Amino acid sequence: MRCFRVLVASLWLTACAAQQTIPPSDPLLYDSNELAQADSVVIGIPGALTSVRVLRPIDRMKTSKRAVAYFRLPGFDGRPKEESIILDRAAARIARLVQTHDLRRIDLIGHSTGAVIALEAAKHIRAASPNVDVHVSAISTALPAPQPVLAGLRGAAGTVAAAARARSLNPRKVWLEYYRRLAYGPDVDTRAETVEAADALVAANDDRIELPENGLYRRHTRDLRRWTNPDPDALKGAQITFYHGAVDPVFPPWATRRFVDTLPDARVTFIDGHGHLILLTYPQVWDRITSTLNEPSSD
């Protein structure tokens, strides 16, 4: 039973932080020489329990004047697992990068919890560096409270249903079954093409999927549950585009639309037939984001 509870916790891929008890490491990963020569930077921020590897298409956005950086989460990509994600601290670190270098533009690309970090970072940057052109691409964004708690309940219910379908309490078997619906929504098995796509996705990622220890899950989730999107008007002047699966089982499209409508200068595109993992199931999202890199500011 304990293993099953850990599994339920680990399946909620939306989240963020806990109390910090040790001096934090630098979460940012970048080439300092490239950044010194650049006048803009693209920063990729993964979702909870995820490596920056899922964001590696961002590397293709690099030019002689545009650097690329990544935000590492605790327990991944060499960052100590004992640390926690604290939203305001993460946002402030990204803002300091802008202040340290002579940048004219910053593009923040975040998935799920990473999208929340991107939004909070945009607020910091607009306040401290108002002349910097700020663009946010939020993929499968997490939402303000109480939605993260509700997402946890949806994940628990989805896990129980996955266990029933898999006829097993084996954590890995249940997770792989749940993963299919996380990717393509609750009706994944109603069409032959989505069944085939889901099976192919699971096969391609089976050897990379690791169930995290419960302590890491807690350190990746606590802060998001308390997030209320304070001072949304601080985002005025930032260009914000959301890309969201139209059948996302974690953060529903209706709640996402309502959230986007509370933000200045924000727009949302819903991707038909896709769930919470559009980074993997809808790679065309990278072409869409790349096409915005030369868009001017609305200021």
Coordinates of C-alpha atoms in Angstrom, one line a residue:
M1 CA 0.0 0.0 0.0
R2 CA 2.9 2.4 0.8
C3 CA 4.3 1.8 -2.7
F4 CA 1.0 2.6 -4.2
R5 CA 0.7 5.9 -2.2
V6 CA 4.2 6.9 -3.4
L7 CA 3.1 6.1 -7.0
V8 CA 0.1 8.3 -6.7
A9 CA 2.2 11.2 -5.4
S10 CA 4.8 10.8 -8.2
L11 CA 2.2 10.9 -11.0
W12 CA 1.2 14.4 -10.4
L13 CA 3.5 16.2 -12.9
T14 CA 2.5 19.7 -11.9
A15 CA 4.2 21.3 -9.0
C16 CA 6.9 23.0 -7.2
A17 CA 8.6 23.6 -3.8
A18 CA 9.3 23.2 -0.1
Q19 CA 11.3 24.8 2.6
Q20 CA 15.0 25.4 1.9
T21 CA 17.3 24.1 4.6
I22 CA 20.7 24.3 2.8
P23 CA 22.3 27.1 0.7
P24 CA 20.9 26.6 -2.8
S25 CA 23.1 25.8 -5.8
D26 CA 22.9 27.8 -9.0
P27 CA 20.0 26.3 -11.0
L28 CA 21.0 27.9 -14.2
L29 CA 23.0 26.1 -16.9
Y30 CA 24.5 28.1 -19.7
D31 CA 27.7 28.9 -21.5
S32 CA 29.1 32.1 -20.0
N33 CA 31.1 33.0 -23.1
E34 CA 28.1 32.7 -25.4
L35 CA 26.0 34.7 -23.1
A36 CA 28.6 37.5 -22.9
Q37 CA 28.4 37.9 -26.6
A38 CA 24.6 37.7 -26.9
D39 CA 22.0 40.4 -26.7
S40 CA 19.2 38.0 -26.1
V41 CA 18.7 34.7 -24.3
V42 CA 16.2 31.8 -24.4
I43 CA 15.7 30.0 -21.0
G44 CA 14.1 26.6 -20.8
I45 CA 12.3 25.6 -17.6
P46 CA 11.1 22.0 -17.3
G47 CA 8.0 20.9 -15.3
A48 CA 8.2 19.1 -12.0
L49 CA 10.1 15.8 -11.8
T50 CA 11.6 16.4 -15.2
S51 CA 15.1 16.9 -16.7
V52 CA 16.0 19.7 -19.0
R53 CA 16.5 17.0 -21.7
V54 CA 12.8 17.4 -22.7
L55 CA 13.5 21.0 -23.7
R56 CA 16.6 20.3 -25.8
P57 CA 14.9 21.5 -29.0
I58 CA 15.6 24.9 -27.6
D59 CA 19.3 24.4 -28.6
R60 CA 18.2 25.0 -32.2
M61 CA 17.2 28.5 -31.3
K62 CA 20.8 29.5 -30.6
T63 CA 22.5 32.1 -32.8
S64 CA 25.6 34.3 -32.6
K65 CA 23.5 36.9 -30.7
R66 CA 21.0 34.6 -29.0
A67 CA 22.2 32.4 -26.1
V68 CA 20.4 29.5 -24.6
A69 CA 20.1 28.6 -20.9
Y70 CA 18.3 26.0 -18.8
F71 CA 16.8 26.0 -15.3
R72 CA 17.7 22.7 -13.5
L73 CA 15.2 21.3 -11.0
P74 CA 16.4 19.7 -7.7
G75 CA 17.5 16.1 -8.2
F76 CA 18.0 16.5 -12.0
D77 CA 20.8 17.5 -14.3
G78 CA 23.4 17.6 -11.5
R79 CA 21.4 19.7 -9.0
P80 CA 21.3 18.3 -5.5
K81 CA 18.1 16.5 -4.7
E82 CA 18.0 17.8 -1.2
E83 CA 17.0 21.3 -2.5
S84 CA 13.5 22.5 -3.2
I85 CA 11.9 24.6 -5.8
I86 CA 10.8 28.0 -4.4
L87 CA 9.0 30.0 -7.0
D88 CA 10.0 33.4 -6.0
R89 CA 13.6 32.5 -5.5
A90 CA 13.7 30.8 -8.9
A91 CA 12.1 33.8 -10.6
A92 CA 14.6 36.2 -8.9
R93 CA 17.6 34.1 -10.1
I94 CA 16.4 34.4 -13.7
A95 CA 15.9 38.1 -13.3
R96 CA 19.4 38.5 -11.9
L97 CA 20.8 36.9 -15.1
V98 CA 19.1 39.7 -17.1
Q99 CA 20.5 42.4 -14.8
T100 CA 24.0 40.9 -14.9
H101 CA 24.2 40.9 -18.7
D102 CA 23.4 43.6 -21.2
L103 CA 20.3 41.9 -22.8
R104 CA 17.7 43.5 -24.9
R105 CA 15.3 40.5 -24.9
I106 CA 14.6 37.3 -22.9
D107 CA 12.4 34.4 -24.0
L108 CA 11.1 32.2 -21.2
I109 CA 9.9 28.7 -22.2
G110 CA 8.3 26.7 -19.4
H111 CA 6.4 23.5 -19.2
S112 CA 3.8 23.0 -16.5
T113 CA 5.4 24.2 -13.2
G114 CA 8.2 25.6 -15.3
A115 CA 5.6 27.9 -17.0
V116 CA 4.7 29.2 -13.5
I117 CA 8.4 30.0 -12.8
A118 CA 8.5 31.7 -16.2
L119 CA 5.5 33.9 -15.4
E120 CA 6.9 34.9 -12.0
A121 CA 10.3 35.6 -13.6
A122 CA 8.6 37.8 -16.2
K123 CA 7.2 39.9 -13.3
H124 CA 10.6 40.3 -11.7
I125 CA 12.2 41.3 -15.0
R126 CA 9.5 43.8 -15.9
A127 CA 9.9 45.5 -12.5
A128 CA 13.7 45.5 -12.4
S129 CA 14.5 45.8 -16.2
P130 CA 11.5 47.5 -17.9
N131 CA 13.4 48.1 -21.1
V132 CA 14.1 44.4 -21.7
D133 CA 11.7 42.8 -24.1
V134 CA 10.1 39.8 -22.3
H135 CA 8.4 36.9 -24.1
V136 CA 6.9 33.9 -22.3
S137 CA 5.9 30.6 -24.0
A138 CA 3.9 28.6 -21.4
I139 CA 3.4 24.9 -22.4
S140 CA 0.8 22.9 -20.5
T141 CA 0.9 25.5 -17.8
A142 CA 0.1 24.8 -14.2
L143 CA -2.6 27.0 -12.7
P144 CA -3.1 29.0 -9.5
A145 CA -4.6 27.5 -6.3
P146 CA -6.8 25.6 -5.8
Q147 CA -6.1 23.9 -9.2
P148 CA -2.8 22.3 -8.1
V149 CA -4.6 20.5 -5.3
L150 CA -7.4 19.5 -7.6
A151 CA -4.9 18.3 -10.1
G152 CA -3.5 16.0 -7.4
L153 CA -6.9 14.6 -6.8
R154 CA -7.4 14.1 -10.5
G155 CA -4.1 12.3 -10.7
A156 CA -5.0 10.0 -7.8
A157 CA -8.3 9.1 -9.4
G158 CA -6.5 8.6 -12.7
T159 CA -4.0 6.3 -11.0
V160 CA -6.7 4.2 -9.5
A161 CA -8.3 3.9 -12.9
A162 CA -5.0 3.0 -14.5
A163 CA -4.4 0.3 -11.9
A164 CA -7.8 -1.2 -12.7
R165 CA -7.1 -1.1 -16.5
A166 CA -3.6 -2.6 -16.0
R167 CA -5.0 -5.2 -13.5
S168 CA -2.0 -4.6 -11.4
L169 CA -0.6 -2.6 -8.4
N170 CA 2.9 -2.8 -9.8
P171 CA 4.0 0.9 -9.8
R172 CA 5.7 0.8 -13.1
K173 CA 2.9 -1.0 -14.9
V174 CA 0.3 1.5 -13.5
W175 CA 2.4 4.5 -14.3
L176 CA 2.9 3.4 -17.9
E177 CA -0.9 3.0 -18.3
Y178 CA -1.6 6.4 -16.7
Y179 CA 1.1 7.9 -18.9
R180 CA -0.9 7.1 -22.0
R181 CA -3.9 9.2 -20.8
L182 CA -1.6 11.9 -19.5
A183 CA -0.4 12.2 -23.1
Y184 CA -3.6 11.9 -25.1
G185 CA -6.4 12.4 -22.7
P186 CA -9.1 10.2 -21.2
D187 CA -10.4 9.0 -24.6
V188 CA -7.0 7.7 -25.8
D189 CA -8.4 4.2 -26.4
T190 CA -11.4 5.3 -28.5
R191 CA -9.5 5.8 -31.8
A192 CA -7.0 3.5 -33.4
E193 CA -4.6 6.3 -34.3
T194 CA -4.4 7.6 -30.7
V195 CA -3.9 4.0 -29.4
E196 CA -1.0 3.5 -31.8
A197 CA 0.5 6.9 -30.9
A198 CA 0.2 6.3 -27.1
D199 CA 1.7 2.8 -27.4
A200 CA 4.6 4.2 -29.5
L201 CA 5.2 7.0 -26.9
V202 CA 5.3 4.6 -24.0
A203 CA 7.7 2.3 -26.0
A204 CA 10.0 5.2 -26.8
N205 CA 10.2 6.4 -23.2
D206 CA 9.9 3.2 -21.2
D207 CA 13.6 2.9 -20.3
R208 CA 13.8 6.6 -19.3
I209 CA 10.9 6.7 -16.9
E210 CA 11.9 6.5 -13.3
L211 CA 9.6 6.8 -10.3
P212 CA 11.0 9.4 -7.9
E213 CA 11.4 9.0 -4.2
N214 CA 8.5 10.6 -2.3
G215 CA 10.7 13.2 -0.6
L216 CA 11.7 14.6 -4.0
Y217 CA 8.1 14.8 -5.0
R218 CA 7.3 16.8 -1.9
R219 CA 10.2 19.2 -2.6
H220 CA 8.9 19.7 -6.1
T221 CA 5.2 20.3 -5.2
R222 CA 4.7 22.3 -2.0
D223 CA 5.1 25.9 -3.3
L224 CA 2.9 25.5 -6.3
R225 CA 0.0 24.5 -4.1
R226 CA 0.1 27.9 -2.4
W227 CA 0.7 29.9 -5.6
T228 CA -2.2 32.4 -6.4
N229 CA -0.6 34.4 -9.2
P230 CA 0.0 37.5 -7.1
D231 CA -0.1 40.9 -8.9
P232 CA -0.9 39.7 -12.5
D233 CA -0.7 43.3 -13.7
A234 CA 3.0 43.1 -13.2
L235 CA 3.0 41.1 -16.4
K236 CA 1.9 44.1 -18.4
G237 CA 4.2 44.6 -21.3
A238 CA 5.4 41.0 -21.5
Q239 CA 4.2 39.0 -24.5
I240 CA 2.7 35.7 -23.2
T241 CA 1.5 32.8 -25.3
F242 CA 0.1 29.6 -23.8
Y243 CA 0.1 26.2 -25.6
H244 CA -2.3 23.7 -24.0
G245 CA -3.6 20.3 -24.8
A246 CA -7.3 20.4 -25.5
V247 CA -7.8 17.2 -23.5
D248 CA -5.2 17.9 -20.7
P249 CA -6.3 15.7 -17.8
V250 CA -4.2 17.5 -15.3
F251 CA -5.2 21.2 -15.8
P252 CA -8.5 21.4 -17.7
P253 CA -8.8 23.7 -20.7
W254 CA -11.7 25.6 -19.3
A255 CA -9.7 26.5 -16.2
T256 CA -6.7 27.4 -18.4
R257 CA -8.9 29.7 -20.5
R258 CA -10.3 31.4 -17.4
F259 CA -6.7 31.9 -16.0
V260 CA -5.4 33.3 -19.3
D261 CA -8.3 35.8 -19.4
T262 CA -7.0 37.3 -16.1
L263 CA -3.6 38.2 -17.6
P264 CA -2.6 41.2 -19.7
D265 CA -1.2 40.7 -23.2
A266 CA -1.8 36.9 -23.1
R267 CA -3.2 34.5 -25.6
V268 CA -3.8 30.7 -25.6
T269 CA -3.8 28.0 -28.3
F270 CA -5.4 24.7 -27.6
I271 CA -4.0 21.6 -29.4
D272 CA -6.8 19.2 -30.3
G273 CA -6.4 15.6 -29.3
H274 CA -3.4 16.2 -27.0
G275 CA -3.0 16.1 -23.2
H276 CA -0.4 17.3 -20.7
L277 CA 2.7 16.1 -22.6
I278 CA 2.5 18.2 -25.8
L279 CA 6.3 18.6 -25.6
L280 CA 6.4 14.9 -26.7
T281 CA 3.1 14.4 -28.5
Y282 CA 3.0 17.6 -30.4
P283 CA 6.6 18.5 -31.5
Q284 CA 5.2 21.1 -33.8
V285 CA 5.0 23.3 -30.7
W286 CA 8.7 24.0 -31.2
D287 CA 8.1 25.4 -34.7
R288 CA 5.4 27.7 -33.3
I289 CA 7.6 29.0 -30.6
T290 CA 10.6 29.5 -32.9
S291 CA 8.4 31.6 -35.2
T292 CA 7.8 34.0 -32.4
L293 CA 11.5 34.7 -31.7
N294 CA 11.6 37.7 -34.0
E295 CA 8.2 39.1 -33.0
P296 CA 8.5 42.7 -31.7
S297 CA 7.4 43.9 -28.3
S298 CA 3.9 45.5 -28.0
D299 CA 5.4 48.4 -26.0

